Short mmCIF file of C-alpha atoms in Angstrom, two decimals:
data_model
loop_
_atom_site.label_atom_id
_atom_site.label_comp_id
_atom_site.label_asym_id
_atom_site.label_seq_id
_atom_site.Cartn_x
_atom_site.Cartn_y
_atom_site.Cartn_z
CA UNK Y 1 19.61 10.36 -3.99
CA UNK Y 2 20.71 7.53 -1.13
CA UNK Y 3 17.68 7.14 0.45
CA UNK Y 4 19.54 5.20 3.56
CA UNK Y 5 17.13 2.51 3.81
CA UNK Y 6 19.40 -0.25 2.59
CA UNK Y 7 19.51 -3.04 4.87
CA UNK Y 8 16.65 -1.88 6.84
CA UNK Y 9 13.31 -4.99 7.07
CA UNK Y 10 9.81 -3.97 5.30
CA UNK Y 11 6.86 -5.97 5.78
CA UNK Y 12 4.48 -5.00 2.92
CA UNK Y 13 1.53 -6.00 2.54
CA UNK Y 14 -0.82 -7.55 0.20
CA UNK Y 15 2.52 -7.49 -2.15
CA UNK Y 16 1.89 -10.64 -4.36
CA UNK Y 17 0.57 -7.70 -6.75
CA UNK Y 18 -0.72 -4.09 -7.71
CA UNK Y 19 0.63 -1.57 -5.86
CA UNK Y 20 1.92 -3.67 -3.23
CA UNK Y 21 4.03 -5.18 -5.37
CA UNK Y 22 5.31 -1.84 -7.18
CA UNK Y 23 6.47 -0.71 -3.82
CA UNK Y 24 8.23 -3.82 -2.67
CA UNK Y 25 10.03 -4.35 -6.12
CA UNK Y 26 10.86 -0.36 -4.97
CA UNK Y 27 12.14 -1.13 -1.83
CA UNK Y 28 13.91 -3.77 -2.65
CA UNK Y 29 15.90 -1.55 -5.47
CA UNK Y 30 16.94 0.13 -2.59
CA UNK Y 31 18.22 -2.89 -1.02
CA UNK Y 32 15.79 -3.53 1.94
CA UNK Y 33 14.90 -6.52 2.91
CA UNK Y 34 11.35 -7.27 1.93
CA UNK Y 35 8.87 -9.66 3.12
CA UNK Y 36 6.72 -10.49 0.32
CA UNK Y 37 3.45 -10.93 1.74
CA UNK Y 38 -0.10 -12.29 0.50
CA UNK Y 39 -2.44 -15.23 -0.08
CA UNK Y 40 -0.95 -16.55 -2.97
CA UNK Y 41 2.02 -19.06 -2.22
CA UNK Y 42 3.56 -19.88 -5.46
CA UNK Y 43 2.97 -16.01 -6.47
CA UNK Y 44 5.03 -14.92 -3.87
CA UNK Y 45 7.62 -17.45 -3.98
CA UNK Y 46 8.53 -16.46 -7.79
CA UNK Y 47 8.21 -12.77 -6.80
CA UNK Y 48 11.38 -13.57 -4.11
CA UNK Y 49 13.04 -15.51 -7.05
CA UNK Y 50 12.51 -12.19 -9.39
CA UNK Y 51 13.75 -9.93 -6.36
CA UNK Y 52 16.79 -11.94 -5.50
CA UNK Y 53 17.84 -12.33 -9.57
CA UNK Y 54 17.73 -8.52 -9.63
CA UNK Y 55 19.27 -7.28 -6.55
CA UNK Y 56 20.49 -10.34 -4.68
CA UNK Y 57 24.42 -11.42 -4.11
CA UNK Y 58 25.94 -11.49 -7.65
CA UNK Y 59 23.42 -9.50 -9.35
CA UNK Y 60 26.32 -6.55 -9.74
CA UNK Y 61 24.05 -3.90 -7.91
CA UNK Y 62 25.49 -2.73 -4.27
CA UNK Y 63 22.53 -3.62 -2.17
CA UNK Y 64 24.34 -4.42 1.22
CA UNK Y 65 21.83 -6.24 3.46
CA UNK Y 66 19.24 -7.58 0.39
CA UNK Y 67 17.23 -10.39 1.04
CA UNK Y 68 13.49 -11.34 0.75
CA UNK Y 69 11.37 -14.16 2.24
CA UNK Y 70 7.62 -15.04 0.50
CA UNK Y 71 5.07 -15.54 3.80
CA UNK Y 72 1.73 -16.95 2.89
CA UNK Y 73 -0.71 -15.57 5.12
CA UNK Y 74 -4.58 -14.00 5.36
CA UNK Y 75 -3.98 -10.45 6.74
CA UNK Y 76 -7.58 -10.05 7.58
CA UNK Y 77 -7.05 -12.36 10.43
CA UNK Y 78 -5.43 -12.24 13.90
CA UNK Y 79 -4.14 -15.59 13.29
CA UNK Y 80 -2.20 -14.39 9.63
CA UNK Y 81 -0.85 -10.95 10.99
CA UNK Y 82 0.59 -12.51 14.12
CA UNK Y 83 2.67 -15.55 11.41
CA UNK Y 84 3.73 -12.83 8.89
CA UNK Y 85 5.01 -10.67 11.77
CA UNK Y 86 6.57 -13.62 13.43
CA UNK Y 87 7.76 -14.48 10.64
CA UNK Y 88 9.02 -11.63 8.94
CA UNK Y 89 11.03 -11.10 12.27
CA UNK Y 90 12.93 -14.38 12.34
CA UNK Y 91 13.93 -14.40 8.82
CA UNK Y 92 14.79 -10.39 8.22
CA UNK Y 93 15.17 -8.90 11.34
CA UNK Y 94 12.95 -6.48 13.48
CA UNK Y 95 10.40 -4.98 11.10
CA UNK Y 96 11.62 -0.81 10.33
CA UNK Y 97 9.55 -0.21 7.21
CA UNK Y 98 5.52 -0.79 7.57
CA UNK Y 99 3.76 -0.84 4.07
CA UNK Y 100 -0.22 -1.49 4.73
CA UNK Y 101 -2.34 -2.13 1.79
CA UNK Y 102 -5.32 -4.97 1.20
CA UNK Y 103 -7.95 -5.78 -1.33
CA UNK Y 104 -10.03 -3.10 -2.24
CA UNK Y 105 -14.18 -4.12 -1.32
CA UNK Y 106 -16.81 -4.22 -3.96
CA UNK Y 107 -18.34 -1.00 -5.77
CA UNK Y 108 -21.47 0.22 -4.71
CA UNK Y 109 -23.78 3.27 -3.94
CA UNK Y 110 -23.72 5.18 -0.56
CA UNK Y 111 -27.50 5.16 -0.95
CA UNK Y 112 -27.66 0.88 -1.19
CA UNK Y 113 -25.14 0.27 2.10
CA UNK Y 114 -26.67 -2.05 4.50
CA UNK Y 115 -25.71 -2.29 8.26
CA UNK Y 116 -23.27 -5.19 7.09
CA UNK Y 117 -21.76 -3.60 4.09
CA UNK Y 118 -20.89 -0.45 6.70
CA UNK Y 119 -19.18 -3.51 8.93
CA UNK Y 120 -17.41 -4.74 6.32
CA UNK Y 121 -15.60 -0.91 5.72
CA UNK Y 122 -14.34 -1.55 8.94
CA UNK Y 123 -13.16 -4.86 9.18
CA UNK Y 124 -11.40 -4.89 5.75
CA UNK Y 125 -10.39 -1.35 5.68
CA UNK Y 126 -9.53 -0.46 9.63
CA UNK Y 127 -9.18 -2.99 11.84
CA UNK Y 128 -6.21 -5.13 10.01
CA UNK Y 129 -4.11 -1.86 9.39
CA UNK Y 130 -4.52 -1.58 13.25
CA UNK Y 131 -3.51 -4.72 14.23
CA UNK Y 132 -0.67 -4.49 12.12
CA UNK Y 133 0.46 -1.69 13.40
CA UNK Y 134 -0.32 -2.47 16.93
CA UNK Y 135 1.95 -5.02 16.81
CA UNK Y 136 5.05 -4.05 14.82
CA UNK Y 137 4.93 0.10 16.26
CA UNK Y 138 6.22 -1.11 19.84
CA UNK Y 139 9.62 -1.89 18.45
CA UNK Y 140 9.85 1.12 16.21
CA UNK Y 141 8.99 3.35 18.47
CA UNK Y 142 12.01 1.32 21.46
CA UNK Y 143 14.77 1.27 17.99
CA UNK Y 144 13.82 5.24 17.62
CA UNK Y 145 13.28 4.39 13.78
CA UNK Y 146 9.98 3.96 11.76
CA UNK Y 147 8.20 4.40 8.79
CA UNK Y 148 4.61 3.25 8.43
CA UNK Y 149 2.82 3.97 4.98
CA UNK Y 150 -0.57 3.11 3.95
CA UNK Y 151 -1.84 2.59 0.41
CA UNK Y 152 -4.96 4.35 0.29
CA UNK Y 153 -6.74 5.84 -2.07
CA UNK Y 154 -7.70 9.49 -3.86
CA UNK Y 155 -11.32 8.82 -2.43
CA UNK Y 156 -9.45 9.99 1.09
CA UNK Y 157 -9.52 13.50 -0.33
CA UNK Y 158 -12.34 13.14 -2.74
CA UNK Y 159 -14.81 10.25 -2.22
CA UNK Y 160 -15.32 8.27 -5.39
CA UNK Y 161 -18.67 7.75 -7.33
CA UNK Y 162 -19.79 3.41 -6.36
CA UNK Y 163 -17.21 3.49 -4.09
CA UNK Y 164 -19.08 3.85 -0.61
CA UNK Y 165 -17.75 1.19 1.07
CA UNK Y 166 -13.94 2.53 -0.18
CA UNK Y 167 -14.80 5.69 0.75
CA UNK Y 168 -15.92 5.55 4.71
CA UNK Y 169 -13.43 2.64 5.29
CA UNK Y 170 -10.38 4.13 3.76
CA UNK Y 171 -11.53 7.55 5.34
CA UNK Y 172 -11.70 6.11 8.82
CA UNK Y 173 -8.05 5.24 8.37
CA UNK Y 174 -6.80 8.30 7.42
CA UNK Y 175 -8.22 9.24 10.47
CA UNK Y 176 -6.37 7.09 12.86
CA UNK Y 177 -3.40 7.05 11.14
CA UNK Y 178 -3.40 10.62 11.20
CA UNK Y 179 -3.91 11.06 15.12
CA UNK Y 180 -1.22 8.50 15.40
CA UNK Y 181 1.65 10.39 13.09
CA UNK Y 182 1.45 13.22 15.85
CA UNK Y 183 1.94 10.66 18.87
CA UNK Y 184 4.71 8.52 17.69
CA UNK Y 185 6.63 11.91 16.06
CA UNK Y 186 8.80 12.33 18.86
CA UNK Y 187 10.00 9.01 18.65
CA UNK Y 188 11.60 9.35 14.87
CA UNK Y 189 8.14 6.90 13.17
CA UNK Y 190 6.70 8.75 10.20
CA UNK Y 191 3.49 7.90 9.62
CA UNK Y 192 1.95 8.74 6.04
CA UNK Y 193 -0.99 7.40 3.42
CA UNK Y 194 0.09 7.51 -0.14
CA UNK Y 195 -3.02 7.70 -2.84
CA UNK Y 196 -3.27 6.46 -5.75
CA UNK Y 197 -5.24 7.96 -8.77
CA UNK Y 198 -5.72 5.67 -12.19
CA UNK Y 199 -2.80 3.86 -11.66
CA UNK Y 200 -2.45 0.69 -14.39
CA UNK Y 201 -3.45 -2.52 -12.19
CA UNK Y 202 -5.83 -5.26 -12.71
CA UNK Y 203 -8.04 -3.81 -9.94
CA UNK Y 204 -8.22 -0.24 -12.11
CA UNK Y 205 -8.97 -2.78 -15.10
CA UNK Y 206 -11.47 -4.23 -12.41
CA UNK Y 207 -13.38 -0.78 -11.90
CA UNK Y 208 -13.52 -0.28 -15.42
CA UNK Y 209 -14.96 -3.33 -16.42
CA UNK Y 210 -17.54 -2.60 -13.90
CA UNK Y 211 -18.23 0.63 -15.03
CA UNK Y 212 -18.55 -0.61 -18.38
CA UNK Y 213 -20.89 -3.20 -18.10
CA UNK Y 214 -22.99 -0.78 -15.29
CA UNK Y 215 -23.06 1.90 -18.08
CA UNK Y 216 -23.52 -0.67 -21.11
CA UNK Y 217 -20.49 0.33 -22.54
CA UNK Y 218 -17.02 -0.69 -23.86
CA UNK Y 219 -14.25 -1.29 -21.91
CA UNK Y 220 -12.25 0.57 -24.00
CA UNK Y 221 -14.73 3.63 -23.85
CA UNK Y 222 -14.97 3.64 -20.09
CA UNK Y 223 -11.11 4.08 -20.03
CA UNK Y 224 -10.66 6.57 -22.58
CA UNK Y 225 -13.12 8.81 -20.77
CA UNK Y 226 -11.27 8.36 -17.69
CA UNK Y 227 -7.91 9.11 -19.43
CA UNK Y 228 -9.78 12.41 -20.46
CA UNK Y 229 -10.09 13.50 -16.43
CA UNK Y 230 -6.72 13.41 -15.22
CA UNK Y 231 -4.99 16.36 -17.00
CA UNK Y 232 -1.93 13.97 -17.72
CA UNK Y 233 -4.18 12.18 -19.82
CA UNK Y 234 -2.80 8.38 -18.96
CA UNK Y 235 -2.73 6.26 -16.09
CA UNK Y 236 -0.12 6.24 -14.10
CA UNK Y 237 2.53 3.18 -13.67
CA UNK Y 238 3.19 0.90 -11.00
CA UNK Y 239 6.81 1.84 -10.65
CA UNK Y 240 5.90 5.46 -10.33
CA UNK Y 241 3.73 4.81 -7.80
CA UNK Y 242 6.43 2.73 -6.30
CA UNK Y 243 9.41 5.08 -6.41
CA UNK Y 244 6.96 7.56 -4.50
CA UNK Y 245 6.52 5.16 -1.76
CA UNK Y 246 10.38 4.52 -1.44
CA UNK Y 247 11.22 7.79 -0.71
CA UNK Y 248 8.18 8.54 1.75
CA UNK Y 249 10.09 5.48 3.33
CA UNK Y 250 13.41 6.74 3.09
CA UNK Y 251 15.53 8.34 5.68
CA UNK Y 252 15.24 11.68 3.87
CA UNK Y 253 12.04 12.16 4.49
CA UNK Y 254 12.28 11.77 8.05
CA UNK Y 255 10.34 15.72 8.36
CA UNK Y 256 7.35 14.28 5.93
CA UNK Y 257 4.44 12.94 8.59
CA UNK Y 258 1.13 13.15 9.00
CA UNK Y 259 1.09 13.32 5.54
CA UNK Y 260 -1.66 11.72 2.54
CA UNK Y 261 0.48 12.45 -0.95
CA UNK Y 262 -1.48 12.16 -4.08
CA UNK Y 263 -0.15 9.84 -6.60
CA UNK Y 264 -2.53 10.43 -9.83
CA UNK Y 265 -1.21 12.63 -12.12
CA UNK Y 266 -3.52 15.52 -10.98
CA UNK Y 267 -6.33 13.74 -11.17
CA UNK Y 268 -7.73 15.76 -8.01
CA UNK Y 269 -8.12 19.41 -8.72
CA UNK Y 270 -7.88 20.44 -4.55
CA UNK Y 271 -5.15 21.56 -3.42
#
């Protein structure tokens, strides 16, 4: 399938690895021009290197319009969104493809939360996403072209055991994100979360280690157990998770919004 997205400028977030990464190595298969984004110079600088080896001029792939640019900046503050917009804009070109996505805060039960752990859902979880899209959605919505996608996760639908914080942060969100789909529909933005279930990234291995040593277990143990829930008995892989994302930011699936897709292998028994 074309998915018509070649030559079109993503800004994705928190990309210097996990899931961000899988979708911007996605997107950039497709030939968009991807601004890899995150906190870790160096990281992001060889992840351009890897993208432009791949699908760059020369690499014998027909991605008209390729490029990618690493921006170093803290997306948790005013100060970094407005430089990786800025940026993003003067190297690639007006920003068409929105990918929102950001550390994931520590475990913990609902029962524990303090006033500044129920803060925190918001400022990490909320408030970033917002500005983000406060600032980049103006354009969109004046080109008649958008696609915003949050990484979220399967708590959205089914709120995860020691994951409180997760939970009412990522929830609050779906929320907004899901009043704003409906407003900005007219003017050809999608706006959609995709969540992930087990998916294989060092935060998963994270979790698990922290289940483990909560539960005085192996690592090893904790996963197997958790293999044993989702009925395709493995965790899914980055580039599935990816390829997911490119087509929920694909011009085919310009009549897919308001939507939270489930990426976890049927992990979640709801319909």
């Amino acid at each position: 399938m074309d998915l018509g997205i070649a030559g079109k400028t993503a800004l994705v977030a928190a990309s210097t690895g996990g899931l961000g990464l899988a979708v911007a190595r996605a997107l950039a298969a497709e030939g968009v021009r991807v601004a890899i984004v995150g906190r870790r110079r160096d990281r992001a600088k060889e992840i351009v290197a890897e993208l432009q080896a791949a699908y760059g001029i020369g690499s014998g792939i027909n991605t008209a319009g390729f490029d990618a640019v690493a921006i170093e900046a803290d997306l948790t503050t005013p100060e970094g969104i407005e430089s990786a917009v800025e940026q993003t804009g003067a190297d690639l070109g007006p920003i068409d493809i929105l990918v929102l996505n950001g550390p994931g805060p520590r475990p913990g039960a609902a029962a524990t939360l303090s006033a500044e752990d129920m803060a925190a859902a918001f400022d990490l979880l909320v408030k970033p996403h917002h500005a983000l899209v406060s600032r980049v959605l103006p354009g969109m919505r004046e080109r008649r072209w958008g696609r915003i996608l949050a990484i979220g996760s399967s708590g959205v639908t089914a709120p995860l055991p020691n994951l409180a914080i997760s939970n009412t942060g990522r929830a609050a969100l779906a929320g907004y994100l899901k009043t704003l789909a409906a407003e900005v529909a007219l003017d050809e933005v999608t706006v959609n979360l995709l969540l992930p279930g087990r998916i294989a990234t060092d935060r998963v291995t994270q979790l698990d280690q922290a289940a483990a040593k909560r539960r005085a277990a192996t690592l090893e143990e904790i996963q197997l157990e958790s293999r044993k829930t989702i009925p395709a008995r493995r965790y899914g892989e980055p580039a599935e998770f990816g390829a997911a994302a490119a087509f929920l930011c694909s011009a085919p699936a310009s009549y897919i919004t308001g939507v939270a897709l489930r990426c976890d292998g049927g992990l979640i028994r709801s319909l």
